Amino acid sequence: MTFTNEALTDFTVPENVETYRTALTEVQGRLGADYPLTIGGDKLETGEWIESYNPGRTSELIGRSAKGGQAEIDRALAAAWDAFRPWSTLTMDERITVVRRVADVMRRRRFELAAWMTLEAGKNYAEADADVAEAIDFCEYYAHQAPGLAGEHETYPSPGESNTATLVPLGAGAVISPWNFPLAIFAGMAIGPAVVGNTLVLKPSPDTPIVAQKFIECAEEAGFPPGVLNLVTGADAEIGDYLVDHPRTRFINFTGSLNTGIRINQRAAAVQPGQLWIKKVGLEMGGKDALIVDETADLDYAARMAVASGYGFGGQKCSAMSRLIAVDAIYDELVERFVGLAAELEVGPAEDNPDFGALINERARDKSLHYIDIGKETARLLAGGSPGPEGGHYVTPTVFADVKPDSKLAQEEIFGPVVSIIKARDFDDALDIANNTMFGLTGGLISEDRDRLDRAKREFEVGNLYLNRKITGAFVGLQPFGGLRLSGTTVKAGGPYYLRQYLAEKTIVEKL
Ligand code: NAD
């Protein structure tokens, strides 16, 4: 069986828009429900709740998810270890069958799942649809990759003894996921370790607990046995460190910001009393992604690619372009075209399918506005620079030109619709500027010059480099995703080595 990506929905087709709106209406009729934790197959309430609101219409309650505390983490890890032996001793094919069924359930619920994301995460139709498609892709791709890791691996013959080496799962691990791909990243980070035999405590972002609940519904319907995927929603301050520090946590699969990742890495390094292993930590973190445009580029095309890269989902993608680096010879012309397009973008409730919706929460909005204040002092504001419509966490598409490469605006991840344009003397200077941050996630070059494209391949220090296209939107299996430097620990999601990191090698020698 080969792997093919799930096709994206074409929203230029009116019937697809109609179907999406119907799904939204159905989901809107189900808002405000309560969801329990799922631990060892049991549904648990704690008497306290995390409330999740629509970021674009902050009075609208999406749902309440039970607020787990430390006792629930203890219980979830115990359930995950109880489930570990039976789950890990199934054959790879048996686990793959369950994982493929999750993909089937998500396919059937595709528009509904997307509608939940529009309402809980503020994704417009295409972004939410792509998120579900990617979640399906992760299931299918990891199911496709897993057989290659099953069975015995070859060792050299040795007279008088039998030697075998196999890959064995690690145990019960933690998945700590971000809110910005609340289904795709959450599902991928869970399904990868699970398909090769591990069990998990899933701790989604407190900003998107309801989408996480929807994933659990899909996994349960698909037949995931109790205890393999345990969902504990809760507040970071109460359960974040506790889950990371816990002596029964075998590994941590984390995607999120640099600061949280560094904290997790440091804490996980300590061996707690009773702990029997060194925790394995995988970290996928932030970026300060740059697109370079040189004087050979088609500037209309470059401006369109830059706007798509910078403002898709309001700049809330780890891969989003937050620095546009233009060489002197075309700087003014590119700035003019880019600002023209950026200023036309529509911002509003995601339900209305604008170019982008609200930022995820008040903190995110305040963070963007804070950087906008800094930009007003240190650079040239050309568009936006203000909160958007009332009623949600909106920020208008903002463009700063003449940003200094070493300034805060050009160095720190903002994670909002704020693009810094930087002038470079020439291509060499542009490449130096692009590489001049602590991050190394995505980057791109738009150029007609073959030598420069080749140099970018060698010298642009990023995990995902895009030549002559936008720098967001990696496809599972086609474009394994993950960063260099402080953007990540280099094992790519949706790539051929991902599953291997959740396996240890066991060698058995028998004297004959
Ligand atoms: P975040 O770091 O605030 O949170 C990520 C996760 O960590 C959440 O589940 C959060 O609840 C949890 N968390 C917070 N404090 C914790 C603690 N002390 N211990 C344990 N867990 C804790 O990030 P976010 O705002 O949810 O996501 C946005 C960030 O994620 C951006 O920096 C973005 O670049 C990054 N990101 C990276 C990738 C990638 O593949 N490299 C993909 C998506 C997002």
XYZ file of C-alpha atoms and ligand atoms in Angstrom:
556
model
C 0.000 0.000 0.000
C 1.449 3.399 -0.902
C 1.016 6.604 1.021
C -0.825 9.511 -0.552
C -1.792 12.762 1.086
C -5.420 13.481 1.759
C -6.716 15.945 -0.856
C -7.547 19.409 0.441
C -11.062 20.740 0.016
C -11.515 23.298 -2.734
C -13.447 26.189 -1.243
C -13.849 27.930 -4.576
C -16.554 25.290 -5.145
C -19.781 26.746 -3.682
C -21.129 23.343 -2.553
C -18.053 22.854 -0.363
C -18.619 26.216 1.291
C -22.241 25.242 1.782
C -21.295 21.904 3.384
C -18.849 23.694 5.660
C -21.500 26.178 6.779
C -23.896 23.335 7.506
C -21.209 21.661 9.652
C -20.628 24.943 11.475
C -24.332 25.294 12.205
C -24.486 21.737 13.524
C -21.457 22.264 15.747
C -22.814 25.608 16.962
C -25.849 23.684 18.151
C -23.606 21.562 20.354
C -21.533 24.292 22.014
C -21.187 24.603 25.759
C -21.105 20.893 26.630
C -19.001 19.367 29.401
C -16.268 16.834 28.608
C -14.615 14.512 31.120
C -11.018 13.309 31.296
C -10.305 9.905 29.771
C -8.064 7.725 31.922
C -7.780 3.982 31.417
C -11.042 4.125 29.485
C -12.853 5.733 32.437
C -14.572 9.072 32.058
C -13.694 11.291 35.021
C -14.790 14.676 36.249
C -12.942 16.590 38.936
C -15.477 19.271 39.858
C -13.328 21.910 38.176
C -13.281 22.891 34.524
C -11.209 24.528 31.840
C -13.518 26.756 29.875
C -12.769 27.211 26.205
C -14.113 30.269 24.375
C -14.230 31.256 20.724
C -11.219 33.586 20.272
C -13.123 35.634 17.718
C -16.316 35.938 19.755
C -15.113 35.773 23.306
C -18.541 35.477 24.889
C -19.168 32.160 23.102
C -18.350 29.112 25.234
C -17.131 26.248 23.046
C -17.183 23.762 25.885
C -15.797 22.873 29.289
C -13.198 20.185 29.754
C -12.559 18.664 33.161
C -9.569 20.196 34.893
C -7.174 17.453 35.843
C -4.669 17.859 38.662
C -1.686 15.924 39.914
C -3.779 12.984 41.137
C -5.149 12.576 37.610
C -1.630 12.628 36.148
C -0.623 9.868 38.600
C -3.674 7.897 37.606
C -3.160 8.450 33.882
C 0.453 7.305 34.014
C -0.591 4.225 35.995
C -3.260 3.466 33.370
C -0.769 3.980 30.546
C 1.711 1.556 32.148
C -1.068 -0.986 32.754
C -1.984 -0.809 29.087
C 1.605 -0.911 27.910
C 2.236 -4.655 27.971
C -0.968 -5.735 26.169
C -0.681 -2.935 23.614
C 3.019 -3.418 22.951
C 2.614 -7.176 22.496
C 0.041 -6.802 19.753
C 1.573 -7.191 16.332
C 2.471 -4.062 14.421
C -0.250 -4.944 11.926
C -2.876 -5.110 14.660
C -1.953 -1.641 15.894
C -1.803 -0.322 12.340
C -5.364 -1.512 11.758
C -6.589 0.580 14.692
C -4.626 3.625 13.521
C -6.012 3.387 10.002
C -9.502 3.225 11.468
C -8.837 6.537 13.277
C -8.041 8.038 9.876
C -11.318 6.645 8.523
C -13.327 8.124 11.381
C -11.679 11.516 10.882
C -12.404 11.317 7.147
C -16.060 10.719 7.897
C -16.136 13.588 10.431
C -13.900 15.846 8.357
C -16.086 18.946 8.062
C -17.351 18.628 11.596
C -13.814 18.418 13.033
C -12.779 21.396 10.930
C -15.785 23.354 12.160
C -14.735 22.739 15.777
C -11.346 24.233 14.906
C -12.900 27.251 13.254
C -14.802 27.901 16.446
C -12.189 26.973 19.049
C -8.941 28.003 17.337
C -10.110 30.713 14.933
C -9.077 28.896 11.746
C -10.748 29.893 8.501
C -12.199 27.109 6.356
C -9.108 26.238 4.334
C -6.802 26.300 7.361
C -9.127 24.132 9.438
C -9.702 21.731 6.564
C -5.937 21.401 6.028
C -5.506 20.672 9.731
C -7.906 17.712 9.549
C -6.293 16.488 6.328
C -2.892 16.608 8.008
C -4.183 14.677 11.020
C -5.433 11.970 8.642
C -2.083 12.053 6.840
C -0.181 11.503 10.086
C -2.259 8.392 10.825
C -1.842 6.992 7.326
C 1.820 7.901 7.012
C 2.877 6.443 10.360
C 0.780 3.349 9.623
C 2.652 3.129 6.339
C 6.078 3.537 7.960
C 5.598 1.262 10.959
C 5.980 -2.169 9.268
C 9.575 -1.324 8.373
C 10.395 -1.245 12.085
C 8.764 -4.555 12.995
C 10.483 -7.898 13.270
C 14.066 -8.933 13.718
C 16.949 -6.984 12.274
C 19.868 -8.637 10.642
C 23.040 -9.347 12.596
C 26.152 -11.159 11.324
C 26.140 -14.947 11.723
C 28.060 -16.273 14.692
C 28.812 -20.015 14.970
C 27.231 -21.699 17.978
C 24.827 -18.931 18.881
C 21.711 -17.203 17.598
C 21.706 -13.413 17.631
C 18.636 -11.285 17.056
C 18.023 -7.582 17.393
C 14.557 -6.075 17.510
C 13.146 -2.631 18.148
C 10.971 -2.408 21.246
C 8.726 0.430 22.396
C 9.877 2.606 25.297
C 6.820 2.602 27.570
C 4.414 5.264 28.789
C 5.208 8.748 27.522
C 3.762 12.239 27.626
C 2.482 14.221 24.657
C 2.535 17.970 25.294
C 1.126 19.787 22.293
C 0.485 23.359 21.149
C -2.870 24.891 20.348
C -2.098 26.054 16.804
C -2.581 22.705 15.060
C -4.958 21.368 17.683
C -5.871 18.262 15.722
C -2.979 17.578 13.329
C -0.047 18.047 15.685
C -1.903 16.565 18.638
C -2.941 13.489 16.655
C 0.449 13.081 14.985
C 2.366 13.325 18.258
C 0.087 10.679 19.785
C -0.315 8.277 16.883
C 3.411 8.095 16.039
C 4.574 6.709 19.394
C 1.370 4.672 19.794
C 1.535 2.804 16.505
C 4.922 1.342 17.442
C 3.608 0.140 20.808
C 3.935 2.962 23.321
C 1.130 4.249 25.537
C 0.505 7.872 26.348
C -0.714 10.591 28.634
C -1.968 13.342 26.348
C -1.809 16.875 27.666
C -3.146 19.265 25.041
C -2.950 23.029 25.236
C -5.512 24.566 27.641
C -6.512 26.803 24.709
C -7.914 23.951 22.613
C -9.158 21.203 24.928
C -12.360 20.551 23.002
C -10.621 19.672 19.734
C -8.464 17.288 21.793
C -11.676 15.743 23.143
C -12.902 15.272 19.567
C -9.708 13.395 18.714
C -10.277 11.071 21.678
C -13.805 10.425 20.416
C -12.356 9.418 17.040
C -9.694 7.189 18.634
C -12.267 5.463 20.832
C -14.622 4.891 17.948
C -11.728 3.405 16.003
C -11.131 0.883 18.773
C -8.096 2.172 20.633
C -8.018 -0.001 23.769
C -8.501 1.701 27.157
C -5.327 3.111 28.688
C -3.375 3.514 25.451
C -4.379 7.153 24.947
C -5.209 8.930 28.222
C -6.408 12.508 28.027
C -5.713 14.880 30.900
C -6.697 18.479 30.249
C -5.562 20.941 32.875
C -3.702 24.111 33.740
C 0.012 24.312 32.943
C 0.863 25.599 36.393
C -0.718 22.562 38.055
C 0.161 19.663 35.788
C 2.858 20.799 33.331
C 5.975 20.451 35.472
C 4.405 17.578 37.377
C 3.972 15.457 34.256
C 7.470 16.305 33.028
C 9.104 15.597 36.406
C 7.152 12.425 37.085
C 9.394 9.382 37.614
C 6.967 7.203 35.648
C 7.134 9.402 32.510
C 9.377 7.479 30.120
C 9.554 10.014 27.291
C 8.217 13.434 26.398
C 7.013 14.385 22.958
C 6.722 18.169 23.002
C 5.792 20.813 20.457
C 5.476 24.431 21.540
C 7.464 27.538 22.297
C 11.196 27.779 22.883
C 10.874 28.806 26.521
C 8.583 25.929 27.438
C 10.751 23.492 25.493
C 13.922 24.566 27.265
C 12.208 24.330 30.626
C 10.960 20.824 29.844
C 14.379 19.727 28.637
C 16.073 20.959 31.793
C 13.546 19.438 34.174
C 13.385 16.138 32.321
C 17.151 15.741 32.667
C 16.860 15.267 36.438
C 16.515 11.623 37.499
C 13.821 11.495 40.176
C 13.788 9.005 43.056
C 12.447 5.702 41.755
C 12.979 6.631 38.110
C 14.445 3.788 36.051
C 15.527 5.574 32.889
C 16.891 8.724 31.351
C 13.833 10.429 29.872
C 13.869 10.777 26.153
C 12.817 14.266 25.115
C 11.778 15.377 21.629
C 11.249 19.111 21.227
C 9.770 20.973 18.275
C 9.860 24.674 18.986
C 9.501 28.147 17.526
C 10.943 30.054 14.624
C 11.799 33.472 13.258
C 11.344 32.436 9.692
C 12.702 34.501 6.823
C 11.960 34.755 3.129
C 14.684 36.328 0.981
C 13.772 38.038 -2.285
C 16.552 39.079 -4.646
C 16.684 41.349 -7.691
C 16.095 38.498 -10.161
C 12.705 37.571 -8.688
C 9.285 38.190 -10.207
C 8.167 40.742 -7.641
C 4.417 40.227 -8.023
C 4.868 36.540 -7.382
C 7.296 37.194 -4.522
C 4.871 39.601 -2.848
C 2.027 37.077 -3.104
C 4.148 34.266 -1.660
C 5.344 36.548 1.126
C 1.818 37.599 2.088
C 0.618 33.994 2.100
C 3.618 32.974 4.218
C 3.339 35.869 6.641
C -0.365 36.158 7.296
C -1.833 32.697 6.752
C -3.659 31.903 10.018
C -2.631 35.351 11.263
C 1.055 34.420 11.438
C 0.295 31.788 14.078
C 2.208 28.995 12.381
C 5.667 28.027 13.542
C 6.615 28.188 9.864
C 5.115 31.660 9.286
C 7.325 34.244 7.618
C 8.007 36.947 10.164
C 10.999 38.451 8.324
C 10.918 39.485 4.687
C 14.472 40.202 3.568
C 14.724 42.153 0.313
C 17.886 43.212 -1.471
C 18.448 46.915 -1.949
C 17.909 46.918 -5.728
C 14.237 45.884 -5.432
C 13.519 46.843 -1.840
C 11.196 49.797 -2.394
C 9.280 48.085 -5.161
C 8.765 44.878 -3.183
C 7.744 46.803 -0.061
C 5.105 48.670 -2.046
C 3.629 45.497 -3.546
C 3.737 43.609 -0.268
C 2.036 46.408 1.676
C -0.598 46.732 -1.033
C -1.563 43.087 -0.690
C -1.264 42.942 3.119
C -3.519 45.950 3.562
C -6.274 44.227 1.571
C -6.463 41.212 3.874
C -9.740 40.738 5.686
C -9.760 40.031 9.396
C -12.872 38.885 11.228
C -14.702 35.959 12.805
C -13.328 32.701 11.403
C -16.908 31.467 10.902
C -17.212 34.064 8.110
C -14.095 32.670 6.395
C -11.940 35.815 6.319
C -8.256 35.807 5.340
C -7.546 35.243 8.996
C -9.413 35.313 12.264
C -8.657 36.326 15.824
C -5.469 35.430 17.660
C -5.889 32.568 20.088
C -6.157 34.507 23.348
C -5.739 37.849 25.019
C -2.099 37.117 25.866
C -1.327 36.467 22.198
C -3.041 39.674 21.152
C -1.247 41.694 23.836
C 2.045 40.162 22.758
C 1.530 41.249 19.153
C 0.464 44.726 20.274
C 3.537 44.938 22.507
C 5.831 44.209 19.558
C 3.857 46.668 17.463
C 4.614 49.355 20.079
C 8.301 48.462 19.886
C 8.137 48.585 16.094
C 6.552 52.021 16.122
C 9.628 53.284 17.996
C 12.281 51.441 16.023
C 10.979 50.883 12.469
C 8.608 52.306 9.855
C 4.954 51.235 10.240
C 3.375 50.837 6.799
C 0.143 48.969 7.491
C -1.995 47.791 10.395
C -0.551 48.304 13.824
C -3.832 48.228 15.708
C -6.318 45.845 17.273
C -8.919 44.619 14.816
C -12.700 44.371 15.243
C -14.320 44.373 18.682
C -15.451 41.193 20.367
C -12.386 39.020 19.796
C -8.594 38.941 20.068
C -7.988 40.600 16.717
C -4.895 42.324 15.390
C -4.780 43.876 11.930
C -2.189 42.720 9.369
C 0.838 44.764 10.295
C 3.896 45.633 8.219
C 7.064 47.274 9.460
C 9.772 48.298 7.012
C 13.405 49.267 7.652
C 13.606 46.843 10.556
C 17.133 46.445 11.886
C 18.348 42.826 11.701
C 19.454 42.764 15.336
C 16.364 44.440 16.764
C 13.828 42.672 18.959
C 11.313 42.765 16.131
C 13.710 40.814 13.911
C 14.924 38.377 16.558
C 12.014 37.321 18.768
C 9.097 35.110 17.804
C 5.905 37.208 17.850
C 3.419 34.612 16.619
C 0.962 37.085 15.193
C 0.276 39.041 11.995
C 3.357 41.265 12.281
C 5.896 41.144 9.452
C 9.273 42.866 9.577
C 10.829 43.872 6.281
C 14.606 44.100 6.350
C 16.822 45.659 3.707
C 19.937 43.756 2.651
C 22.761 45.181 0.532
C 22.857 42.135 -1.718
C 22.245 38.378 -1.661
C 25.285 37.624 0.540
C 24.112 40.129 3.091
C 20.555 38.749 2.904
C 21.760 35.239 3.674
C 23.797 36.497 6.639
C 20.753 38.328 7.971
C 18.521 35.299 7.472
C 20.929 33.104 9.456
C 21.373 35.682 12.184
C 18.858 34.346 14.742
C 18.903 31.541 17.278
C 16.149 29.749 15.361
C 16.354 27.549 12.269
C 12.891 26.338 11.397
C 11.734 27.403 7.933
C 13.176 29.797 5.392
C 12.925 30.565 1.731
C 14.445 32.263 -1.268
C 12.707 33.659 -4.318
C 15.237 34.069 -7.097
C 15.899 33.166 -10.713
C 19.613 32.759 -10.051
C 20.611 29.081 -10.015
C 23.856 29.670 -8.122
C 22.067 31.506 -5.360
C 19.396 28.826 -5.079
C 22.198 26.276 -4.741
C 24.001 28.389 -2.175
C 20.805 28.688 -0.153
C 20.553 24.891 -0.148
C 23.984 24.678 1.423
C 24.114 27.759 3.624
C 20.577 28.658 4.759
C 20.497 27.133 8.255
C 16.931 25.880 8.493
C 15.227 22.535 8.819
C 12.759 23.289 6.010
C 13.975 25.398 3.111
C 11.557 26.513 0.400
C 12.802 27.753 -2.961
C 10.543 29.867 -5.149
C 7.352 29.229 -3.199
C 5.695 30.096 0.092
C 7.424 28.870 3.231
C 4.437 27.317 5.040
C 2.260 24.264 4.444
C 4.541 21.210 4.612
C 2.838 17.965 3.611
C 3.266 14.855 5.738
C 5.530 12.341 4.035
C 6.474 14.721 1.223
C 8.125 17.424 3.308
C 9.193 16.031 6.712
C 8.927 18.934 9.119
C 11.171 20.167 11.929
C 13.831 22.718 12.732
C 17.545 23.108 13.266
C 19.228 25.123 16.027
C 16.883 26.154 18.851
C 13.846 25.332 16.713
C 13.974 21.654 17.506
C 15.743 18.443 18.223
C 15.833 17.570 14.521
C 13.641 14.487 14.269
C 11.116 15.413 11.633
C 7.381 14.976 12.081
C 5.943 13.227 9.051
C 9.371 11.907 8.097
C 10.951 8.462 7.835
C 12.894 8.622 11.129
C 10.086 9.852 13.365
C 8.870 6.509 14.689
C 12.374 5.205 15.364
C 12.835 7.691 18.198
C 10.105 5.958 20.244
C 11.832 2.602 20.049
C 14.846 1.092 21.780
C 16.922 -1.733 20.357
C 17.007 -5.064 22.146
C 19.566 -7.739 21.313
C 19.035 -11.370 22.259
C 21.854 -13.891 22.177
C 21.152 -17.592 22.639
C 23.870 -20.241 22.841
C 22.944 -23.145 20.624
P 3.486 26.834 24.613
O 4.942 26.586 24.783
O 2.878 27.942 25.363
O 2.660 25.519 25.011
C 2.908 24.275 24.398
C 2.419 23.175 25.313
O 3.208 23.172 26.497
C 0.968 23.361 25.774
O 0.355 22.105 25.869
C 1.149 23.962 27.140
O 0.019 23.721 27.933
C 2.360 23.198 27.629
N 3.092 23.790 28.749
C 3.220 25.080 29.100
N 4.014 25.191 30.181
C 4.403 23.937 30.514
C 5.244 23.396 31.525
N 5.857 24.155 32.439
N 5.428 22.063 31.557
C 4.833 21.265 30.647
N 4.022 21.714 29.678
C 3.817 23.040 29.606
O 3.230 26.990 23.039
P 1.857 27.313 22.291
O 1.534 28.754 22.458
O 0.839 26.310 22.641
O 2.269 27.046 20.782
C 2.918 27.988 19.996
C 4.397 27.713 19.933
O 4.614 26.411 19.401
C 5.136 28.656 19.012
O 6.361 28.979 19.593
C 5.328 27.829 17.744
O 6.418 28.245 16.957
C 5.547 26.470 18.321
N 5.239 25.417 17.351
C 6.269 24.709 16.828
C 6.021 23.729 15.885
C 7.129 22.925 15.284
O 6.854 21.931 14.631
N 8.381 23.299 15.467
C 4.711 23.484 15.483
C 3.669 24.218 16.054
C 3.946 25.185 16.994
